[in-house]
Amino acid sequence: MIANLPFIAVALLIGIALATILLKKNMIKMVMGLAMLEGAVNLFLVTLGYRENGIAPIFTNAPEGADMVLPTVQALTLTNIVIGVATTALLLVLVMVIYKKYGTVNADKMRRLKE
Amino acid sequence: MNVLFDNLPALLIAVPLFCAFLVPIIGRFLPQIRDAWIICASFASSLLAVITAFTVYTKGTIVYVFGAAAGSPAAPIDSGGIPFRIIFTIDGFGVFMLLSAAIVSFAVVLYLVSSQKERSGKSEFYALYLLLTAGIFGMVSTGDMFNFFVFLEINSLAGAALVSYHRRGGIAAEGALKYLIVNTVGGLMVLFSIGLLYAQYNSLNMAVIASQISLSTLNIIALVLFIAALAMKAGSVPFHFATPDAYSVAPSGITAVMIVASQAGLYGLFRILFTLYGDTFNTVTLGWVIIVLGVLSMVIGVTMAIPQKDVKRLLAYHAVSQTGYMLLGVGVALAVLGDPIAMASYGQTAMEGGLFHIINHAMYKGLLFLAVGAVIYRTGVWSLNKMGGLGHNMKWTMIFFLIGALAIAGIPPFNGFASKLMIYESVFAFNPALSIIAMVVSILTLASFMKVFHSMFMGPQLPEYAEVKEVPKLMIAGMVILTIFVIGFGLFPDLVVNNLVAPAADALINKGAYITAVFGGGL
């Protein structure tokens, strides 16, 4: 049970994030939901690579016979964080432009395209 | 010279990326050669794609390992037989998508250089354009799941930034925001599924996963997430809501490339369905899922397109509708994958028809967006109700638009007819009702385009458009390139099907060939 705690946290986070994206009307909060979804996926990846009593995967100073956590997933997480920063920045810039032009960040009022 | 040919797959990504980073520098210090530089950069990357295609068609699948000495096998000895380095695998299907991206991106760059002349912020615009090209090239040539995700994100980010480039009172930002939110959620779903696969097979390499995959619950969850996420990227129903919004506000040339960018999502979908999962699951059920997605896309796309007043929004809904044809053709092939007799008699043709439609759609929909963009460039009007009589002054644009419209409606001798006929025939053998739906959608498409053609170009010359001139020569040149392919593919469909489409279909059907190519016969 206790070993599965991170996966339960991932599931909860994904649920909260999707609910935020789908139910909130405020665009800033939707972007926050996306960032939370990204955090959940990152947590999932890091948890995948965890080994019981594992040490950091630095090969040069490793003691004999020690277990290491998987480095690949950590590289993936790092890449995803960088991508996430770019995505969040662009999303927030777009929200700012919309706020400047429309005077609102309410998703329901963003219907100029459909008119 | 040999170094160049040995590292073709790396150059495919490196050239557009490197040129993209140089564009702002050149724009700052030597603005007079920026246009020439961007044309050269795009030509170089397209040329590399064509050379890659030629190499694949003559020598077979390219397997390129980053960071390994030239000529070393893909699986280093110290890795326990598992190729863990980043690997590019370009087979018949990848190269097919590469070619369509190369043709469209070069044609569009000629068009953009002319149509963006009066705009500001061109250096960054072209830098993003080259990033988008690199993203598409990377998606269709990588053999590594995580690499695929990274290129997917480059593709989405550059695409969204380009969509929002000309603000038009905020609505471009609105379209781009919707597009980026949908694509980010899709991208994270892809990453989550990649995590699920990595947890089980300890590898990110597509061939390694494909050789070991079984039908566990986790794999089914991953498959469902992949299908949903990549259908979002491809813009098929029920995830189509962002596509028309984004396509209708983007600069016209960009929309033409966005078509190819969304088809890279379709590439990922087919690659995962056929190569990664292949025959491990019940293909009949899954084939029907894809067929239903395709039929819904076709019908909903075309019915939504008919009442549209904004001409680019109308075209965008037709893009959703045409995606349905590709899903229908490939879905039928997937449904009969386990049945060798049905596969030989019509499954193969359905697959080839669906894939042939991908390249055809990139050509004629690109042409249509460029022609409509030319009209908007000269008149500044989006609404069909306000246009009229433009055929008097813009004869060339009218001809290009007519060719594109006839091609999308499936009228011979243009390329849309060639692929649609293959889909009709093979789908009729599978289930006549589906074929009839496809034909009705074609007729509705024709009706819709006749309306557009009539209200844009026909009728008496309107006084407010008396001063309208034909668009500059470079914009015409971009359209001419696509027209040549629209007509050429329509006149010689056999040649194209045998030389380009059949290798792509074979690459998808023969899952084993892909795995063998990466493992080099061993393992």
XYZ file of C-alpha atoms in Angstrom:
638
model
C 0.000 0.000 0.000
C 2.631 2.477 1.108
C 4.740 1.672 -1.954
C 1.822 2.571 -4.204
C 1.311 5.957 -2.580
C 3.104 7.920 -5.352
C 0.914 6.280 -8.005
C -2.234 7.147 -6.049
C -0.944 10.707 -5.824
C -0.378 10.711 -9.611
C -3.941 9.520 -10.224
C -5.363 12.135 -7.853
C -3.283 14.909 -9.407
C -4.348 13.946 -12.927
C -7.982 13.922 -11.796
C -7.725 17.340 -10.156
C -5.815 18.751 -13.147
C -8.344 17.499 -15.711
C -11.214 18.810 -13.559
C -9.496 22.203 -13.382
C -8.973 22.331 -17.146
C -12.510 21.257 -17.968
C -14.572 23.000 -15.274
C -12.852 26.316 -14.541
C -13.932 29.343 -16.524
C -10.871 31.434 -15.714
C -8.188 30.946 -18.389
C -5.341 31.482 -15.897
C -6.742 28.660 -13.784
C -6.940 26.449 -16.867
C -3.245 27.086 -17.505
C -2.582 26.212 -13.871
C -4.465 22.967 -14.443
C -2.209 22.198 -17.393
C 0.873 22.850 -15.272
C -0.552 20.500 -12.640
C -1.107 17.806 -15.268
C 2.507 18.214 -16.328
C 3.596 17.872 -12.697
C 1.558 14.689 -12.339
C 3.189 13.139 -15.408
C 6.630 14.165 -14.124
C 5.917 12.571 -10.762
C 4.801 9.411 -12.533
C 8.032 9.259 -14.541
C 10.284 9.819 -11.532
C 8.396 7.191 -9.531
C 8.904 4.667 -12.336
C 12.658 4.925 -12.010
C 12.788 4.607 -8.211
C 14.554 1.618 -6.694
C 14.335 0.619 -3.011
C 17.360 2.138 -1.203
C 18.688 3.341 -4.529
C 21.393 6.003 -4.751
C 21.834 8.776 -7.302
C 22.971 7.336 -10.654
C 26.477 8.807 -10.679
C 28.747 6.022 -11.840
C 32.181 7.440 -11.054
C 31.932 7.483 -7.235
C 29.440 4.662 -6.768
C 30.204 2.195 -3.982
C 30.550 -1.454 -4.953
C 27.266 -3.278 -5.554
C 24.973 -0.361 -4.737
C 21.548 -0.084 -6.382
C 20.986 3.038 -8.413
C 17.741 4.679 -9.466
C 17.129 4.727 -13.221
C 18.689 7.768 -14.890
C 16.664 7.595 -18.125
C 13.341 8.657 -16.613
C 15.053 11.526 -14.839
C 16.404 12.719 -18.179
C 12.874 12.468 -19.570
C 11.493 14.486 -16.645
C 14.113 17.169 -17.114
C 13.243 17.459 -20.802
C 9.555 17.602 -19.982
C 10.112 20.381 -17.448
C 11.899 22.452 -20.090
C 9.112 21.824 -22.606
C 6.548 22.629 -19.924
C 8.160 25.991 -19.194
C 7.978 26.922 -22.887
C 4.359 25.779 -23.182
C 3.206 27.544 -20.019
C 4.978 30.752 -21.027
C 3.352 30.760 -24.457
C -0.068 29.946 -22.989
C 0.204 32.794 -20.466
C 1.309 35.220 -23.187
C -1.728 34.263 -25.249
C -4.017 34.724 -22.216
C -2.465 38.166 -21.655
C -3.070 39.186 -25.279
C -6.672 38.012 -24.986
C -7.134 39.924 -21.725
C -5.766 43.072 -23.328
C -8.070 42.831 -26.338
C -11.231 41.359 -24.804
C -11.008 42.746 -21.265
C -11.777 39.355 -19.737
C -10.182 35.972 -19.075
C -13.527 34.169 -18.839
C -13.542 31.235 -21.267
C -17.297 31.584 -21.823
C -16.920 35.128 -23.161
C -14.292 34.106 -25.740
C -16.660 33.533 -28.590
C -15.574 36.142 -31.117
C -14.299 33.437 -33.465
C -17.691 31.830 -33.731
C -19.521 35.018 -34.725
C 30.679 13.936 -49.578
C 30.292 10.522 -47.995
C 30.080 12.091 -44.542
C 27.069 13.994 -45.815
C 25.292 10.911 -47.075
C 26.126 8.846 -44.003
C 24.543 11.405 -41.697
C 21.449 12.235 -43.744
C 18.905 11.636 -40.935
C 20.827 13.873 -38.539
C 21.123 16.627 -41.145
C 17.390 16.399 -41.784
C 16.848 17.860 -38.308
C 20.079 19.802 -37.936
C 19.753 21.924 -41.082
C 16.332 23.455 -40.343
C 17.208 23.903 -36.649
C 20.581 25.528 -37.356
C 19.100 27.775 -40.049
C 16.262 28.728 -37.680
C 18.728 29.977 -35.073
C 20.633 31.961 -37.692
C 17.533 33.717 -39.068
C 17.192 36.323 -36.267
C 20.935 37.061 -36.438
C 20.805 37.550 -40.186
C 17.629 39.584 -39.832
C 19.411 41.864 -37.350
C 22.619 42.483 -39.281
C 21.887 41.676 -42.931
C 18.118 42.119 -43.393
C 18.486 42.397 -47.163
C 19.551 38.769 -47.573
C 17.089 37.322 -45.054
C 14.507 36.334 -47.675
C 17.146 34.653 -49.827
C 18.518 32.880 -46.734
C 15.135 31.533 -45.712
C 14.398 30.248 -49.219
C 17.828 28.564 -49.357
C 17.336 27.044 -45.886
C 13.946 25.639 -46.762
C 15.228 24.384 -50.117
C 18.177 22.686 -48.427
C 15.982 20.887 -45.886
C 13.496 19.844 -48.569
C 16.353 18.637 -50.766
C 17.714 16.566 -47.876
C 14.278 15.021 -47.428
C 14.155 14.127 -51.128
C 17.664 12.614 -50.992
C 16.639 10.624 -47.917
C 13.576 9.405 -49.781
C 15.719 8.368 -52.727
C 18.126 6.498 -50.433
C 15.285 4.664 -48.697
C 13.646 3.657 -51.972
C 16.893 2.334 -53.421
C 18.632 0.860 -50.345
C 15.824 0.141 -47.893
C 15.142 1.322 -44.355
C 17.655 3.744 -42.851
C 18.594 3.114 -39.241
C 20.680 5.936 -37.837
C 22.059 5.880 -34.311
C 22.984 9.206 -32.717
C 26.227 9.197 -30.810
C 27.471 5.878 -32.178
C 30.472 5.488 -34.442
C 29.603 5.289 -38.116
C 28.813 1.796 -39.278
C 28.464 0.341 -35.783
C 25.426 -1.853 -35.245
C 22.362 -0.341 -33.639
C 22.684 -2.497 -30.535
C 26.050 -1.914 -28.810
C 27.514 -4.963 -27.078
C 27.731 -3.327 -23.646
C 23.998 -2.615 -23.568
C 22.914 -6.233 -23.340
C 21.549 -6.240 -26.877
C 19.099 -3.426 -26.338
C 19.647 -0.341 -28.480
C 19.297 2.404 -25.882
C 20.674 5.339 -27.841
C 18.473 7.798 -29.665
C 17.737 6.193 -32.951
C 16.170 7.371 -36.205
C 14.347 4.744 -38.222
C 13.134 5.953 -41.596
C 11.183 3.354 -43.549
C 8.771 3.550 -46.484
C 5.979 5.151 -44.478
C 8.190 7.725 -42.770
C 9.764 8.760 -46.021
C 6.349 9.093 -47.624
C 5.285 11.641 -44.996
C 8.696 13.289 -45.240
C 8.196 13.885 -48.963
C 4.788 15.478 -48.531
C 6.130 17.744 -45.767
C 9.152 18.691 -47.888
C 7.088 19.644 -50.942
C 4.518 21.694 -49.026
C 7.036 23.474 -46.791
C 9.146 24.607 -49.747
C 6.136 25.756 -51.789
C 4.804 27.681 -48.795
C 8.105 29.420 -48.084
C 8.068 30.975 -51.566
C 4.532 32.150 -50.917
C 5.269 33.507 -47.444
C 8.353 35.481 -48.470
C 6.132 37.493 -50.756
C 2.961 37.685 -48.682
C 4.759 38.683 -45.460
C 6.789 41.464 -47.113
C 4.833 44.306 -45.500
C 4.594 42.684 -42.070
C 6.837 43.289 -39.074
C 8.713 40.733 -36.987
C 9.658 38.592 -39.969
C 12.878 37.126 -38.554
C 11.131 35.441 -35.640
C 8.309 34.376 -37.913
C 10.677 32.503 -40.223
C 12.639 31.076 -37.301
C 9.391 29.575 -35.971
C 8.528 28.366 -39.450
C 11.794 26.431 -39.706
C 11.243 25.033 -36.204
C 7.841 23.790 -37.324
C 9.492 22.114 -40.333
C 12.082 20.496 -38.073
C 9.303 19.298 -35.769
C 7.403 17.643 -38.612
C 10.559 16.059 -40.062
C 11.536 14.751 -36.638
C 8.130 13.272 -35.857
C 8.012 11.228 -39.030
C 11.600 9.961 -38.920
C 12.311 9.120 -35.293
C 12.386 5.570 -33.992
C 12.343 6.509 -30.329
C 9.147 7.094 -28.367
C 10.396 9.942 -26.220
C 12.020 11.630 -29.182
C 8.639 11.450 -30.880
C 7.080 13.288 -27.929
C 9.751 16.006 -28.025
C 9.213 16.637 -31.732
C 5.444 16.581 -31.159
C 5.855 19.384 -28.632
C 8.172 21.376 -30.930
C 5.528 20.978 -33.606
C 2.683 22.140 -31.322
C 4.585 25.073 -29.819
C 5.886 26.435 -33.113
C 2.472 25.868 -34.690
C 0.603 27.719 -31.945
C 3.068 30.608 -32.001
C 2.678 30.914 -35.774
C -1.131 30.748 -35.580
C -1.176 33.699 -33.191
C 1.373 35.721 -35.154
C -0.930 38.359 -36.652
C -3.219 39.296 -33.814
C -6.286 40.566 -35.705
C -7.865 42.085 -32.598
C -7.157 39.146 -30.330
C -8.977 36.411 -32.209
C -5.709 34.896 -33.463
C -4.589 34.565 -29.849
C -7.934 32.946 -29.045
C -7.504 30.348 -31.808
C -3.896 29.678 -30.849
C -4.786 29.302 -27.167
C -7.415 26.665 -27.925
C -5.013 24.838 -30.247
C -2.182 24.880 -27.722
C -4.341 23.733 -24.786
C -5.673 20.780 -26.775
C -2.219 19.861 -28.040
C -0.567 20.172 -24.631
C -3.138 17.888 -23.015
C -2.625 15.467 -25.928
C 1.146 15.676 -25.620
C 1.060 14.924 -21.884
C -1.224 11.961 -22.549
C 1.364 10.673 -25.036
C 4.119 11.111 -22.450
C 2.077 9.279 -19.801
C 1.554 6.339 -22.185
C 5.256 6.339 -23.023
C 5.891 6.066 -19.282
C 3.533 3.096 -19.077
C 5.378 1.336 -21.906
C 8.801 2.188 -20.489
C 7.824 0.782 -17.102
C 7.131 -2.604 -18.667
C 9.767 -2.958 -21.381
C 12.612 -0.823 -20.027
C 13.103 0.760 -23.395
C 11.970 3.757 -25.385
C 12.928 2.243 -28.702
C 9.869 1.537 -30.865
C 11.320 -1.648 -32.353
C 12.233 -3.081 -28.942
C 8.774 -2.344 -27.540
C 7.109 -3.691 -30.692
C 9.010 -6.966 -30.473
C 7.961 -7.611 -26.865
C 4.522 -6.074 -26.587
C 1.609 -8.093 -25.251
C -1.993 -7.245 -24.508
C -1.922 -6.350 -20.816
C -4.303 -3.903 -19.146
C -1.591 -1.251 -18.972
C -0.941 -1.574 -22.690
C -4.633 -1.160 -23.460
C -4.729 2.028 -21.355
C -1.647 3.284 -23.196
C -3.208 2.460 -26.577
C -6.444 4.305 -25.760
C -4.485 7.368 -24.609
C -2.324 7.256 -27.755
C -5.372 7.075 -30.020
C -7.122 9.937 -28.229
C -4.035 12.147 -28.085
C -2.946 11.655 -31.680
C -6.503 12.062 -32.953
C -6.420 15.425 -31.146
C -3.255 16.327 -33.017
C -4.717 15.164 -36.330
C -7.916 17.118 -35.646
C -10.415 14.333 -36.222
C -13.894 14.268 -34.669
C -14.551 14.233 -31.637
C -11.448 16.311 -30.968
C -11.954 18.677 -33.890
C -13.082 21.791 -32.005
C -9.648 23.432 -31.928
C -8.788 22.786 -35.582
C -11.200 25.202 -37.324
C -10.519 27.941 -34.774
C -6.770 27.706 -35.228
C -6.746 27.214 -38.996
C -9.118 30.088 -39.685
C -7.006 32.700 -37.895
C -3.501 31.583 -38.926
C -1.703 33.333 -41.798
C -2.771 31.439 -44.944
C 0.628 30.004 -45.820
C 0.987 28.740 -42.263
C -2.366 26.984 -42.442
C -1.112 25.026 -45.446
C 1.818 23.769 -43.359
C -0.417 23.162 -40.340
C -2.232 20.592 -42.492
C 1.044 18.671 -42.819
C 1.754 19.187 -39.118
C -1.576 17.628 -38.185
C -0.892 14.751 -40.553
C 2.287 14.043 -38.640
C -0.085 13.221 -35.769
C -1.855 10.846 -38.128
C 1.541 9.313 -38.892
C 2.100 8.703 -35.190
C -1.349 7.147 -34.851
C -0.782 4.685 -37.706
C 2.759 3.936 -36.585
C 1.543 3.044 -33.092
C -1.472 1.066 -34.305
C 0.402 -1.000 -36.873
C 4.078 -1.108 -35.958
C 3.946 -0.884 -32.175
C 0.824 -2.936 -31.422
C 0.351 -4.684 -34.757
C -1.435 -7.988 -34.490
C -1.296 -8.336 -30.682
C -4.825 -6.992 -30.202
C -8.215 -7.754 -31.714
C -7.796 -5.763 -34.917
C -11.447 -6.068 -35.974
C -12.717 -4.082 -32.975
C -9.981 -1.515 -33.196
C -10.412 -1.226 -36.946
C -14.064 -0.411 -36.397
C -13.129 2.227 -33.807
C -10.940 3.938 -36.413
C -13.635 3.513 -39.098
C -16.282 5.108 -36.834
C -13.902 7.985 -36.060
C -13.335 8.399 -39.795
C -17.016 8.320 -40.755
C -17.917 10.779 -37.987
C -15.113 13.110 -39.102
C -16.251 12.960 -42.715
C -19.925 13.617 -42.034
C -19.623 16.155 -39.205
C -16.782 18.007 -40.946
C -18.669 18.478 -44.181
C -22.005 19.365 -42.564
C -20.306 21.950 -40.365
C -18.486 23.363 -43.407
C -21.562 24.068 -45.513
C -23.109 26.942 -43.476
C -19.776 28.736 -42.799
C -19.400 32.352 -43.968
C -15.700 32.760 -43.159
C -13.910 31.216 -46.119
C -10.914 29.916 -44.154
C -13.151 28.432 -41.474
C -15.035 26.625 -44.224
C -11.778 25.197 -45.602
C -10.720 24.174 -42.092
C -13.902 22.148 -41.598
C -13.206 20.457 -44.921
C -9.762 19.515 -43.570
C -11.542 17.696 -40.712
C -13.788 16.008 -43.258
C -10.888 14.873 -45.473
C -9.025 13.442 -42.454
C -12.014 11.113 -42.166
C -11.225 9.551 -45.555
C -7.700 8.672 -44.450
C -8.975 7.148 -41.198
C -11.650 5.232 -43.116
C -9.184 3.698 -45.588
C -6.604 2.729 -42.996
C -9.306 1.611 -40.534
C -10.678 -0.859 -43.084
C -7.182 -2.239 -43.612
C -6.768 -2.552 -39.834
C -10.085 -4.376 -39.482
C -9.034 -7.064 -41.967
C -5.383 -7.234 -40.868
C -5.847 -10.702 -39.388
C -7.545 -12.081 -42.519
C -5.026 -12.785 -45.330
C -7.640 -13.348 -48.066
C -9.572 -10.135 -47.376
C -6.280 -8.320 -46.929
C -5.080 -9.371 -50.376
C -8.378 -8.709 -52.129
C -9.226 -5.254 -50.739
C -7.409 -4.490 -47.459
C -4.168 -3.573 -49.200
C -6.006 -1.262 -51.620
C -7.885 0.407 -48.756
C -4.617 1.056 -46.950
C -2.963 2.425 -50.091
C -6.009 4.604 -50.781
C -5.954 6.021 -47.258
C -2.240 6.747 -47.370
C -2.383 8.148 -50.911
C -5.112 10.498 -49.687
C -2.704 11.876 -47.048
C -0.220 13.196 -49.615
C -3.010 14.295 -51.960
C -4.736 16.191 -49.182
C -1.506 17.959 -48.264
C -1.161 19.095 -51.890
C -4.679 20.230 -52.748
C -5.644 21.614 -49.359
C -2.335 23.502 -49.307
C -3.154 24.854 -52.753
C -6.658 25.885 -51.664
C -5.387 27.684 -48.572
C -2.727 29.484 -50.613
C -5.293 30.558 -53.240
C -7.740 31.770 -50.595
C -4.849 33.486 -48.827
C -3.992 35.252 -52.087
C -7.550 36.572 -52.314
C -7.458 37.755 -48.689
C -4.013 39.299 -49.296
C -5.452 41.514 -52.032
C -8.930 42.220 -50.666
C -8.504 41.961 -46.881
C -11.936 40.332 -46.619
C -12.710 36.945 -45.033
C -16.467 36.849 -45.379
C -17.855 35.071 -48.436
C -20.867 37.410 -48.433
C -18.648 40.423 -49.132
C -16.605 38.854 -51.945
C -17.549 38.588 -55.580
C -16.403 39.105 -59.147
C -12.736 38.594 -58.312
C -12.245 36.308 -61.319
C -11.967 39.370 -63.546
C -8.761 40.560 -61.936
C -7.239 37.482 -60.350
C -7.337 34.957 -63.179
C -4.403 32.838 -62.036
C -5.653 32.586 -58.489
C -9.053 31.611 -59.829
C -7.556 28.801 -61.915
C -5.523 27.459 -58.978
C -8.530 27.591 -56.687
C -10.662 25.771 -59.249
C -8.041 23.015 -59.622
C -7.855 22.607 -55.863
C -11.638 22.608 -55.505
C -12.093 19.950 -58.192
C -9.333 17.851 -56.612
C -10.879 17.953 -53.127
C -14.280 17.040 -54.556
C -12.782 14.002 -56.303
C -13.262 15.004 -59.949
C -10.931 13.355 -62.502
C -8.206 13.954 -63.662
C -7.028 15.531 -60.389
C -5.334 13.674 -57.574
C -8.288 13.605 -55.163
C -10.123 11.353 -57.597
C -7.313 8.802 -57.750
C -7.192 8.190 -53.997
C -10.927 8.493 -53.407
C -11.632 5.901 -56.115
C -9.290 3.457 -54.360
C -11.097 4.110 -51.068
C -14.578 3.745 -52.606
C -13.774 0.455 -54.331
C -12.051 -1.250 -51.442
C -14.450 0.003 -48.784
C -17.376 -1.139 -50.925
C -16.008 -4.683 -50.774
C -15.758 -4.370 -46.994
C -19.094 -2.693 -46.258
C -21.156 -0.959 -49.003
C -22.839 1.470 -46.591
C -19.496 3.073 -45.659
C -18.643 3.558 -49.312
C -21.978 5.245 -49.967
C -21.428 7.624 -47.027
C -18.009 8.498 -48.464
C -19.523 9.290 -51.867
C -22.291 11.435 -50.359
C -19.662 13.387 -48.432
C -17.780 13.926 -51.696
C -20.900 15.305 -53.361
C -21.529 17.646 -50.428
C -17.900 18.772 -50.687
C -18.384 19.555 -54.367
C -21.572 21.498 -53.612
C -19.820 23.473 -50.897
C -16.879 24.346 -53.117
C -19.075 25.395 -56.002
C -20.740 27.837 -53.588
C -17.361 29.210 -52.531
C -16.082 29.439 -56.094
C -19.211 31.195 -57.243
C -19.348 33.751 -54.470
C -15.615 34.494 -54.660
C -14.786 34.646 -58.330
C -17.973 34.715 -60.406
C -20.462 37.499 -61.005
C -20.012 41.075 -62.145
C -16.978 43.049 -61.088
C -17.699 44.834 -57.803
C -16.703 48.515 -57.598
C -14.793 48.095 -54.307
C -12.526 45.475 -55.928
C -11.906 47.368 -59.186
C -8.326 48.151 -58.097
C -7.495 44.563 -57.099
C -4.452 43.153 -58.908
C -3.043 39.665 -59.374
C -0.750 38.601 -56.500
C 3.082 38.835 -56.811
C 4.985 36.251 -58.834
C 6.535 34.414 -55.879
C 3.106 33.708 -54.433
C 2.048 32.357 -57.822
C 5.234 30.231 -57.864
C 4.286 28.627 -54.544
C 0.879 27.737 -55.922
C 2.351 26.466 -59.213
C 4.534 23.938 -57.356
C 1.522 22.467 -55.566
C -0.583 22.542 -58.760
C 2.060 20.504 -60.587
C 1.746 17.804 -57.946
C -2.052 17.961 -57.861
C -2.235 17.411 -61.626
C 0.754 15.072 -61.841
C -0.517 12.730 -59.118
C -3.922 12.756 -60.798
C -2.592 11.923 -64.272
C -0.163 9.187 -63.225
C -1.689 7.598 -60.120
C -0.268 4.156 -60.950
C 3.265 5.481 -60.951
C 2.802 7.197 -57.582
C 0.967 4.282 -55.983
C 3.560 1.734 -57.094
C 6.626 3.775 -56.218
C 5.622 5.860 -53.198
C 2.408 4.567 -51.637
C 2.908 0.802 -51.882
C 6.237 0.864 -49.964
C 4.519 2.957 -47.278
C 1.626 0.499 -46.973
C 4.016 -2.476 -46.919
C 6.090 -0.817 -44.207
C 2.982 -0.499 -42.040
C 1.632 -3.986 -42.666
C 4.933 -5.822 -42.163
C 5.623 -5.132 -38.540
C 8.428 -7.709 -38.595
C 10.391 -5.861 -41.270
C 10.610 -2.757 -39.070
C 11.861 -4.741 -36.092
C 14.372 -6.672 -38.187
C 15.695 -3.465 -39.712
C 16.525 -2.053 -36.273
C 17.956 -5.247 -34.804
C 19.946 -5.913 -37.959
C 18.791 -9.499 -38.308
C 20.053 -10.429 -34.849
C 17.924 -10.962 -31.744
